[in-house]
mmCIF file of C-alpha atoms and ligand atoms in Angstrom:
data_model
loop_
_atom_site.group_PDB
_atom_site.id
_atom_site.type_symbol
_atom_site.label_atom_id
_atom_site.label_comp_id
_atom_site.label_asym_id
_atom_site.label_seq_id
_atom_site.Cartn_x
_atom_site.Cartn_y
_atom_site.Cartn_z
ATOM 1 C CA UNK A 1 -11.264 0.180 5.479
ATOM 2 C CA UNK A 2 -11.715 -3.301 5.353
ATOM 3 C CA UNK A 3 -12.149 -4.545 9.041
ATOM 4 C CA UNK A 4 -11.637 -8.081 8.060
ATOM 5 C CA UNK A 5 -8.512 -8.789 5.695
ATOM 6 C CA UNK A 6 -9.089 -10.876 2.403
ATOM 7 C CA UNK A 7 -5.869 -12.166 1.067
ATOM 8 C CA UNK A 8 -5.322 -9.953 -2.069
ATOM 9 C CA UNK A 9 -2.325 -10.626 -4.592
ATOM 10 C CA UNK A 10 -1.310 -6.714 -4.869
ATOM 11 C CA UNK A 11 0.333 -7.295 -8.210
ATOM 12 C CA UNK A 12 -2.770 -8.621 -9.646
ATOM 13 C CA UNK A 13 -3.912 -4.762 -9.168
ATOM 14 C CA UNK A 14 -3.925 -1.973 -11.589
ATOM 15 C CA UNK A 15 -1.969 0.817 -10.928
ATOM 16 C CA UNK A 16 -5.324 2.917 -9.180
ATOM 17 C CA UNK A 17 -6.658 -0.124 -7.971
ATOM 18 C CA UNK A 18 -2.960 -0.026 -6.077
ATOM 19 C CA UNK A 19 -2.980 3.169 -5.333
ATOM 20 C CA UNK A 20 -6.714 2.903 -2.952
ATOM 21 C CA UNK A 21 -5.323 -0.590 -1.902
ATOM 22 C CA UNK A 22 -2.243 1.233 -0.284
ATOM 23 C CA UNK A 23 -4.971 3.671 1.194
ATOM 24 C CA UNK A 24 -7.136 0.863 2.597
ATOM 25 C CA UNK A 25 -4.385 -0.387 4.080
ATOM 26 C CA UNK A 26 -2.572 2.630 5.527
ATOM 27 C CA UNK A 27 -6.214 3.196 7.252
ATOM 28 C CA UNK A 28 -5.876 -0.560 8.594
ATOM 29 C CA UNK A 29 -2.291 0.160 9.937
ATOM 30 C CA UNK A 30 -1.071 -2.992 7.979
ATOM 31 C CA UNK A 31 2.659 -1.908 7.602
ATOM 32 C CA UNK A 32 4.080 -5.079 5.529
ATOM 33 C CA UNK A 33 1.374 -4.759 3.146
ATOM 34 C CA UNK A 34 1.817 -0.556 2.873
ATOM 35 C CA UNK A 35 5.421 -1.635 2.154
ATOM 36 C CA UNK A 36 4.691 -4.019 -0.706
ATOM 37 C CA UNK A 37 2.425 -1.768 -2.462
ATOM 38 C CA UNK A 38 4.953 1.307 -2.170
ATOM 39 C CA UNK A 39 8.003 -1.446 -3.481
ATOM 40 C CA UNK A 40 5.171 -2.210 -6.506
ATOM 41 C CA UNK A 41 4.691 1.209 -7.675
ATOM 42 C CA UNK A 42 8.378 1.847 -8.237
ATOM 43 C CA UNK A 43 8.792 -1.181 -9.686
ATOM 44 C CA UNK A 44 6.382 0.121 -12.102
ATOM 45 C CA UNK A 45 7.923 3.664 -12.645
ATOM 46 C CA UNK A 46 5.975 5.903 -10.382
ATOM 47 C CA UNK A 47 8.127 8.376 -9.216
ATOM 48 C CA UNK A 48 8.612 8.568 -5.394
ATOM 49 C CA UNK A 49 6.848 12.179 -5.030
ATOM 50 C CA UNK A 50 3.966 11.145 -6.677
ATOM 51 C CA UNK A 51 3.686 7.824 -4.638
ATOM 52 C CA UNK A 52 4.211 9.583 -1.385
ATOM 53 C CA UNK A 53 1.282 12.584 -2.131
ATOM 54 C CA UNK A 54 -1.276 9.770 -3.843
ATOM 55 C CA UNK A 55 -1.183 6.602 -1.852
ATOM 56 C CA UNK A 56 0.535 7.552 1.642
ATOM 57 C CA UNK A 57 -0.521 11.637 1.935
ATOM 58 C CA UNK A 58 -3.928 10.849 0.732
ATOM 59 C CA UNK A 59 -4.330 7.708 2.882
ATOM 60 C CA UNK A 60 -3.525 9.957 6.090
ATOM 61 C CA UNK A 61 -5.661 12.539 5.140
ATOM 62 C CA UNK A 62 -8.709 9.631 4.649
ATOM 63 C CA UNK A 63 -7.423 8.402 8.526
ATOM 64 C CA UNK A 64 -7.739 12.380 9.630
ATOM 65 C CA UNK A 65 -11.167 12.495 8.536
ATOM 66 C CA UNK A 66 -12.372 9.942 10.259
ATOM 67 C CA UNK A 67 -10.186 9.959 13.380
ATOM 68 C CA UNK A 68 -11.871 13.295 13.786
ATOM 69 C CA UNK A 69 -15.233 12.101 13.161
ATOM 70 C CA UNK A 70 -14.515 9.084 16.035
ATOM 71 C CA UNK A 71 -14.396 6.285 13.766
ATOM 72 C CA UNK A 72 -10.906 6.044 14.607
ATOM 73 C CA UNK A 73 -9.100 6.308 17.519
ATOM 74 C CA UNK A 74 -5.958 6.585 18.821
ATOM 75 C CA UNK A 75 -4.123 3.125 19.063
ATOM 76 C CA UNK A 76 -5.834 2.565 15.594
ATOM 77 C CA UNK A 77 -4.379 6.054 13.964
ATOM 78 C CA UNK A 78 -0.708 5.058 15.752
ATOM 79 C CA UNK A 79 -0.711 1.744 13.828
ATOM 80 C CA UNK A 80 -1.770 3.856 10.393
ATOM 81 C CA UNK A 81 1.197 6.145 11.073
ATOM 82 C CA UNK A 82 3.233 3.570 11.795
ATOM 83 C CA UNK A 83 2.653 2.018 8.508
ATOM 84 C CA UNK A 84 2.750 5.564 6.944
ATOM 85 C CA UNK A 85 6.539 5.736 8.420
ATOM 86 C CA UNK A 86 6.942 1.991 6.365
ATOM 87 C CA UNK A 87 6.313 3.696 3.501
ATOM 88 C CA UNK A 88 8.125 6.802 3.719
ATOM 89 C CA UNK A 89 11.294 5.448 4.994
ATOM 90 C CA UNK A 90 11.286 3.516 0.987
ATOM 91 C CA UNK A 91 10.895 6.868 -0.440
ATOM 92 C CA UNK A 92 13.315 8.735 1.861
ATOM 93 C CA UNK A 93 16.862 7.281 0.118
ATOM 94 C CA UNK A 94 15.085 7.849 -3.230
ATOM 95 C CA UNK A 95 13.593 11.455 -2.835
ATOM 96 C CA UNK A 96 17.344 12.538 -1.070
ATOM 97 C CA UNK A 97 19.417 11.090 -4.195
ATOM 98 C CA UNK A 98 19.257 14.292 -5.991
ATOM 99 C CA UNK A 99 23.311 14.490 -5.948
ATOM 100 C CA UNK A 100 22.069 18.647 -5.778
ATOM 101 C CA UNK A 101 24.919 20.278 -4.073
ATOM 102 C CA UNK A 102 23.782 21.420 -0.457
ATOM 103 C CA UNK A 103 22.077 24.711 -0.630
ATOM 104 C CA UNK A 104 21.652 25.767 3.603
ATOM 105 C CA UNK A 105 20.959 24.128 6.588
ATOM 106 C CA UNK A 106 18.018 23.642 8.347
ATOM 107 C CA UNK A 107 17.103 22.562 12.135
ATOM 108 C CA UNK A 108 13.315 21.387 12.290
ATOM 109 C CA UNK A 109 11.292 19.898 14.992
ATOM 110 C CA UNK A 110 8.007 19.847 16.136
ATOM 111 C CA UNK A 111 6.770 22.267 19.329
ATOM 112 C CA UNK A 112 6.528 21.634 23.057
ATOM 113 C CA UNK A 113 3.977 18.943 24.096
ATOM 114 C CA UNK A 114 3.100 17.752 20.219
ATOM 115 C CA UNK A 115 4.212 14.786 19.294
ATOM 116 C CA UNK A 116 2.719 14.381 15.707
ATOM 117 C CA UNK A 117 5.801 13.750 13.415
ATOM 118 C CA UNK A 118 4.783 12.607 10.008
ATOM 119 C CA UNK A 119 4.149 15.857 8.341
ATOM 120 C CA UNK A 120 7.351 16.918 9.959
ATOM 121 C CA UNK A 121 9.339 14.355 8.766
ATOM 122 C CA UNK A 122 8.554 14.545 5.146
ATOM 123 C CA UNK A 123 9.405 18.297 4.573
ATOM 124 C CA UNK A 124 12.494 17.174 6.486
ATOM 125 C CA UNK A 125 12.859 14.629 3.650
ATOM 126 C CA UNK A 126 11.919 17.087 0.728
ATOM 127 C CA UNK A 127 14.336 19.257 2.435
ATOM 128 C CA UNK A 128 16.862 17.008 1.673
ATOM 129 C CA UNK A 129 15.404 15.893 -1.678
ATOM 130 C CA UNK A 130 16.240 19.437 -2.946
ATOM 131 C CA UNK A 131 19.664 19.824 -1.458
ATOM 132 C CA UNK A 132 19.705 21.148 2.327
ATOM 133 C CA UNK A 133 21.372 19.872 5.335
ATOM 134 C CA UNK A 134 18.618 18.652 7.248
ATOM 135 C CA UNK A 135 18.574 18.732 11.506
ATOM 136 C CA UNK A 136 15.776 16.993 12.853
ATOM 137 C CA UNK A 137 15.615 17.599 16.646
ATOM 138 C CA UNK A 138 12.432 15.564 17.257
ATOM 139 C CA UNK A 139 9.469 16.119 18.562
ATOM 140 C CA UNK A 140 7.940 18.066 22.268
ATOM 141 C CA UNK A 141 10.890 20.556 21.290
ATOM 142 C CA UNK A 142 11.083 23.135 24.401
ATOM 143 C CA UNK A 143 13.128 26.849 23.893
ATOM 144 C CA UNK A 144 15.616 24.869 25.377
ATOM 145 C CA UNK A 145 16.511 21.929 22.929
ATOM 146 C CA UNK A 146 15.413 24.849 19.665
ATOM 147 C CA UNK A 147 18.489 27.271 21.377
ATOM 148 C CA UNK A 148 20.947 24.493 21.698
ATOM 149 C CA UNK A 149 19.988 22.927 17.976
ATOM 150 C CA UNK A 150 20.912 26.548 16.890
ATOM 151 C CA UNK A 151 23.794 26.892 18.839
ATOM 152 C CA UNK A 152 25.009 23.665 17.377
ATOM 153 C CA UNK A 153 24.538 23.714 13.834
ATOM 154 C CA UNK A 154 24.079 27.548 12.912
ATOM 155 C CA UNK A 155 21.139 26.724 10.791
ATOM 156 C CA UNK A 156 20.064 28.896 7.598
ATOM 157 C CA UNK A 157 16.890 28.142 8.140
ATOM 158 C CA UNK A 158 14.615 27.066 11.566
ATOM 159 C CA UNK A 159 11.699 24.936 10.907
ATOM 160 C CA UNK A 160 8.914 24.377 13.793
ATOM 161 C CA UNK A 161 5.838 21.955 12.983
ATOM 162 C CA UNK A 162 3.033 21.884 15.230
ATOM 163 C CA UNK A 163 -0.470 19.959 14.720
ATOM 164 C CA UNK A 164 -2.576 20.951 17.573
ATOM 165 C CA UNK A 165 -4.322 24.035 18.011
ATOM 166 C CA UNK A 166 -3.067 23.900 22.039
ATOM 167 C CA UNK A 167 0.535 23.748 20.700
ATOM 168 C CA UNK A 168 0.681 26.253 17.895
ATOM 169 C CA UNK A 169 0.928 28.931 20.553
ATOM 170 C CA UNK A 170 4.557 27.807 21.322
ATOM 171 C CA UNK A 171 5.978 28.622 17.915
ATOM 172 C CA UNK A 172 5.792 32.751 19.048
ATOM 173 C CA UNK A 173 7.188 31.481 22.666
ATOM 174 C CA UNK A 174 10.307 30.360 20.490
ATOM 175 C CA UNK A 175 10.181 33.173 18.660
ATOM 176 C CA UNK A 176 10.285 35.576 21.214
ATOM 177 C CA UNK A 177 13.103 33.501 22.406
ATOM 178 C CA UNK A 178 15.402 34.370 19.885
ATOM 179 C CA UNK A 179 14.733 38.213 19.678
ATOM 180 C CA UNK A 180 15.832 37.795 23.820
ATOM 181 C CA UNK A 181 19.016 36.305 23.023
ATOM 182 C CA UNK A 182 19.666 38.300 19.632
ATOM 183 C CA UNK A 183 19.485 35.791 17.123
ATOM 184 C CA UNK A 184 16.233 36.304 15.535
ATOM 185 C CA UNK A 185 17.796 38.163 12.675
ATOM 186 C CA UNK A 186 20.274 35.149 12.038
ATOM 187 C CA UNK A 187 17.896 32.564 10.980
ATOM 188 C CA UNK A 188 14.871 31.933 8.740
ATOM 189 C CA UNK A 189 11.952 31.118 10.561
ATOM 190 C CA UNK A 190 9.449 28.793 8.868
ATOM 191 C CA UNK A 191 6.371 27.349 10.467
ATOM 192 C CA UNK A 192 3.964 24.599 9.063
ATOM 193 C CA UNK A 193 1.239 22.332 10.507
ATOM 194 C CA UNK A 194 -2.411 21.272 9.710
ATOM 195 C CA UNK A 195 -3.923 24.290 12.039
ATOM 196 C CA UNK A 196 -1.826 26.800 10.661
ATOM 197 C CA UNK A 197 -2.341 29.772 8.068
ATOM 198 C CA UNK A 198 -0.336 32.575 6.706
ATOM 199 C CA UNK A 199 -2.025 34.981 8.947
ATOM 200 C CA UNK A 200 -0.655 33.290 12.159
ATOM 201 C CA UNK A 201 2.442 33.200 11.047
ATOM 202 C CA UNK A 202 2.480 36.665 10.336
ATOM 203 C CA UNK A 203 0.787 37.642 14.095
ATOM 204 C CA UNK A 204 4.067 34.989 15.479
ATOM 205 C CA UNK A 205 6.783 36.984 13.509
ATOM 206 C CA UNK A 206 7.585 34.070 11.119
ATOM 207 C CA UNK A 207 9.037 34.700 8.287
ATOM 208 C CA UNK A 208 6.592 32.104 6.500
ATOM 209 C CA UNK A 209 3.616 30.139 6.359
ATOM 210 C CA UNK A 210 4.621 26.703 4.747
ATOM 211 C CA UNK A 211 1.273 24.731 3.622
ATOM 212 C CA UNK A 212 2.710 21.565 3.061
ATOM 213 C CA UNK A 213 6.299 20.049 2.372
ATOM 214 C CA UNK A 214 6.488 20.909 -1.374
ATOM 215 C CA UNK A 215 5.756 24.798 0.042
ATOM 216 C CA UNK A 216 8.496 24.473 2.292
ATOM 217 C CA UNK A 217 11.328 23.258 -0.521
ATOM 218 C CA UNK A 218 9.887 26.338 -2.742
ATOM 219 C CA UNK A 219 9.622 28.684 0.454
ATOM 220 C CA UNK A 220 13.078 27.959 1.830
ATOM 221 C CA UNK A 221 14.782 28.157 -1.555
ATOM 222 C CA UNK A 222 13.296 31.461 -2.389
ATOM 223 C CA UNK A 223 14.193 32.762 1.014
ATOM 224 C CA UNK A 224 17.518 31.579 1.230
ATOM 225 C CA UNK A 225 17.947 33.232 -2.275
ATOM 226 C CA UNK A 226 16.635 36.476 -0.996
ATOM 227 C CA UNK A 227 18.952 36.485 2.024
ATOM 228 C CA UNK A 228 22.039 35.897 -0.300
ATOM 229 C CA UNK A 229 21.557 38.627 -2.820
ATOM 230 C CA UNK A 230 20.807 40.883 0.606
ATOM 231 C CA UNK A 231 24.032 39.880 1.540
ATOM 232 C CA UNK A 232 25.505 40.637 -1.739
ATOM 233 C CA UNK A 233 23.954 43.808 -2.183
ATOM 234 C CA UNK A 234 25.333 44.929 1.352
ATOM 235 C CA UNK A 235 29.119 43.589 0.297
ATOM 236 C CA UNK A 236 28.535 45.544 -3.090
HETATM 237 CO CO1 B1M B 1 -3.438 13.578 16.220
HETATM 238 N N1 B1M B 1 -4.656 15.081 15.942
HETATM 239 N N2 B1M B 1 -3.750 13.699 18.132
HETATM 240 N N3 B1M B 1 -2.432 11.922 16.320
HETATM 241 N N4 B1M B 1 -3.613 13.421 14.383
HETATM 242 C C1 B1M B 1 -4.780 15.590 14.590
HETATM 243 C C2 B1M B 1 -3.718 16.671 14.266
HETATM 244 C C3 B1M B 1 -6.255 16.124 14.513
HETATM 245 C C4 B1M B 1 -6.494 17.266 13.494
HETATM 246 C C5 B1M B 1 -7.211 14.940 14.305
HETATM 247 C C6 B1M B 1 -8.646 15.356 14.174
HETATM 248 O O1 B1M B 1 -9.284 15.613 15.157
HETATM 249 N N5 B1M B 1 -9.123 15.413 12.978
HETATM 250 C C7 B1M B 1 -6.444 16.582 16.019
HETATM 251 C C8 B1M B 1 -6.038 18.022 16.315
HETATM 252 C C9 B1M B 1 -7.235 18.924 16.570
HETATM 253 C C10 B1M B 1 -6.791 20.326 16.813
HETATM 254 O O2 B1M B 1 -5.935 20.623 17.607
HETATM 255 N N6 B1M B 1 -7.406 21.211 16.092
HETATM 256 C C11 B1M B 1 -5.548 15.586 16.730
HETATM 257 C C12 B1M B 1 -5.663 15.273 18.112
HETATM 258 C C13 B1M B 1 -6.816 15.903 18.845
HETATM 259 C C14 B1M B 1 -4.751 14.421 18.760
HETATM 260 C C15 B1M B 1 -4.725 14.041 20.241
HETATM 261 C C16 B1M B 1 -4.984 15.197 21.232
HETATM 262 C C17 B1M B 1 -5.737 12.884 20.421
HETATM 263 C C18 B1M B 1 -5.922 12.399 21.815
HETATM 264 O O3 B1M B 1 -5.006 11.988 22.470
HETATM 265 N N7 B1M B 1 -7.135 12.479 22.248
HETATM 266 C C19 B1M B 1 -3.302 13.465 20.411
HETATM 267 C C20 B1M B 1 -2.280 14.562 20.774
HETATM 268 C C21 B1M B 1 -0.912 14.002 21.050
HETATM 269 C C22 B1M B 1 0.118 15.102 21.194
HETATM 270 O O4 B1M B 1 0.695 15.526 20.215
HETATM 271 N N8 B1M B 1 0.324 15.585 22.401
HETATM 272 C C23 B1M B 1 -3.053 12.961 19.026
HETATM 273 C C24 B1M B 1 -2.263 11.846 18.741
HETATM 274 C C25 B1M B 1 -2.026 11.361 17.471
HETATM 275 C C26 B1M B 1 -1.296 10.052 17.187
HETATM 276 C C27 B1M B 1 -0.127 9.789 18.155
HETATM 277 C C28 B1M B 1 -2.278 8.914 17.266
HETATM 278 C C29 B1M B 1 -0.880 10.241 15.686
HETATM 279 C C30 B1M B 1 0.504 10.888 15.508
HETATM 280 C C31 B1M B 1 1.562 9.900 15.097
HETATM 281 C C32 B1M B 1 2.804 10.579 14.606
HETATM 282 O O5 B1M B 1 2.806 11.677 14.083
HETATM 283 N N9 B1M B 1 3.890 9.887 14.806
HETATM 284 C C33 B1M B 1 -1.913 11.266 15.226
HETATM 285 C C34 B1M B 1 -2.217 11.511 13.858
HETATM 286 C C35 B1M B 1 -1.552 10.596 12.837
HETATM 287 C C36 B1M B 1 -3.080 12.553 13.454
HETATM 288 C C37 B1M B 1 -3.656 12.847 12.051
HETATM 289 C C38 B1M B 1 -4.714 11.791 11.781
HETATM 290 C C39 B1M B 1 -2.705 12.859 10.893
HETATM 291 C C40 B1M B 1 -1.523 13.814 11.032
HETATM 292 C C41 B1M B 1 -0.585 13.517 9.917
HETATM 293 O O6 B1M B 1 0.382 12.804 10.086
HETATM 294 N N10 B1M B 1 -0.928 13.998 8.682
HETATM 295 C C42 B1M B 1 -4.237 14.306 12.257
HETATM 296 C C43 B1M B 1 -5.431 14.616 11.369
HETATM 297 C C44 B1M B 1 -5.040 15.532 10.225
HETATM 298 O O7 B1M B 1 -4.067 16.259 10.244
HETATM 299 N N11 B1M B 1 -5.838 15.524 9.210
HETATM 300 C C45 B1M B 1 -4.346 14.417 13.715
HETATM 301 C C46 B1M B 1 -0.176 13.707 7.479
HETATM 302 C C47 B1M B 1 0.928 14.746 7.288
HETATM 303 C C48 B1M B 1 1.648 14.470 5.986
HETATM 304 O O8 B1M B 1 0.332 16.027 7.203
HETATM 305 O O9 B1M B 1 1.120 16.695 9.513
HETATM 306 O O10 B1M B 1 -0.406 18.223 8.186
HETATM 307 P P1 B1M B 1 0.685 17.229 8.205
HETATM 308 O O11 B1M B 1 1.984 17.894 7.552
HETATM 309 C C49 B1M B 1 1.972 18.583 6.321
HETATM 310 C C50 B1M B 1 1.695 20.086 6.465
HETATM 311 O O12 B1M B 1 0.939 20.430 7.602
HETATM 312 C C51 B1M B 1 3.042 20.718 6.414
HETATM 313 O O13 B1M B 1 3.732 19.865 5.518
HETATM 314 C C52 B1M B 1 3.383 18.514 5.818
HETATM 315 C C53 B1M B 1 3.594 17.664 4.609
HETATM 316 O O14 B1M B 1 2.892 18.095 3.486
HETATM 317 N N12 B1M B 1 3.869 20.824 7.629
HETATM 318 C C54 B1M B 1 4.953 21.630 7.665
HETATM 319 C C55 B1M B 1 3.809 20.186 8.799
HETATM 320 N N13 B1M B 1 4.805 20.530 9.600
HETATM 321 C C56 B1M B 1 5.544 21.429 8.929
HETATM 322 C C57 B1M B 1 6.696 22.119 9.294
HETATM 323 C C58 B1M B 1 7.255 23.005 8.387
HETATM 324 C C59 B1M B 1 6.664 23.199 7.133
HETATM 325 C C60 B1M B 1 5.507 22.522 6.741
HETATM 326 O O15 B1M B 1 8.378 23.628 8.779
HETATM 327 C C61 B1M B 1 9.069 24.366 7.890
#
């Protein structure tokens, strides 16, 4: 949170002296710099998990704090995402070279008139990291574009992100749309954001509360898993 920007040689740095330096920087939106510091740590070994939840995850969450506390405002918070997307598009190739063979298919997007898309975009990526077919429809996704994603690609698994208590409401208008046409019982419905909790999900009919992205690889595996020895056990 430096305000003014002294030139610092990043390699010179330890590895936690790195690690708050890519912080202080994601909170300053500096997106070459977040780069460097994410290309450093893998040059040193880290693996790209652990650089993603320490120095970019943790460096949001530091942003969120004080975004909410009106430190920070809005063109300041777009530049820190921006230079949170730097970073994560690194780590995407690397945490998606598993070489696992594909395990279901997922459509994801973030609800009607909510355009936050980080969170969103990294359980898309440790979707992927563990094997599924990822779909990402976007963000401000109406019943509309959710029906026609399903449509499409005949998902395992339907993902909805939402960040804003004024837009969480829409995940049970989805919901609701797909007992109207039928399909609810065709796909797995999983629901994450920061204003979320289990019990919500529960009132919308989800079939699950994801916390964060490493949740959502455990939660989708285990319910995919489920669903095929259902499907088994009917056949048997
Ligand atoms: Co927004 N914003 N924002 N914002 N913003 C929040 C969410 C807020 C909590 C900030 C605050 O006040 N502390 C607050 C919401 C308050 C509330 O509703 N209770 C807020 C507000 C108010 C707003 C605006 C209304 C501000 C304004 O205009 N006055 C506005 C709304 C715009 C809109 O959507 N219509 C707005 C705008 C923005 C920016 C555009 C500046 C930017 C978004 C940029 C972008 O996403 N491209 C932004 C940001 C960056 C944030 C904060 C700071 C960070 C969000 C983030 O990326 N976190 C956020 C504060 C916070 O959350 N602490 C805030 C990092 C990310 C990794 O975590 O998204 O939680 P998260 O995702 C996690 C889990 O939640 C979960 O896994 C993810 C990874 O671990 N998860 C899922 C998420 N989606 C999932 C889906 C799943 C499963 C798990 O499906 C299976």
């Amino acid at each position: 949170m430096s305000g003014e920007q002294e030139d610092i040689d990043l390699r010179e740095l330890d590895d936690p002296e790195l690690v708050k330096q890519i912080q202080d920087d994601l909170y300053d939106g500096l997106e070459a710099e977040v780069r460097e510091g994410v290309e450093i740590l893998l040059e040193r070994g880290w693996e790209p998990y652990r650089i993603l939840t320490d120095a970019l995850v943790e460096g949001m969450r530091i942003v969120g704090v004080d975004f909410r506390d009106g430190i920070l405002f809005v063109p300041e918070v777009l530049l820190s995402a921006n230079a949170m997307k730097a970073g994560m598009a690194i780590l995407r190739p690397l945490l998606a070279e598993t070489g696992a063979p594909t395990i279901g298919k997922v459509v994801i997007g973030t609800v009607k008139g909510d355009i936050h898309d980080i969170g969103k975009n990294l359980v898309a990526m440790m979707l992927e990291g563990a094997g599924f077919e990822v779909v990402d429809i976007g963000i401000n996704c109406d019943v509309d574009a959710y029906l026609r994603a399903l449509e499409e690609h005949q998902p395992d698994i339907l993902g909805m992100s939402a960040l804003l208590t004024t837009t969480m409401p829409y995940m049970k208008t989805v919901i609701e749309a797909l007992h109207k046409h039928g399909i609810r019982e065709r796909h797995i419905v999983l629901v994450g954001g920061a204003p979320l909790n289990e019990a919500f999900a529960e009132a919308i009919g989800a079939d699950a509360y994801c916390r964060d992205a490493a949740v959502a690889v455990e939660t989708a595996k285990a319910l995919i898993a489920r669903r095929h020895n259902q499907l088994a056990g009917a056949g048997a």
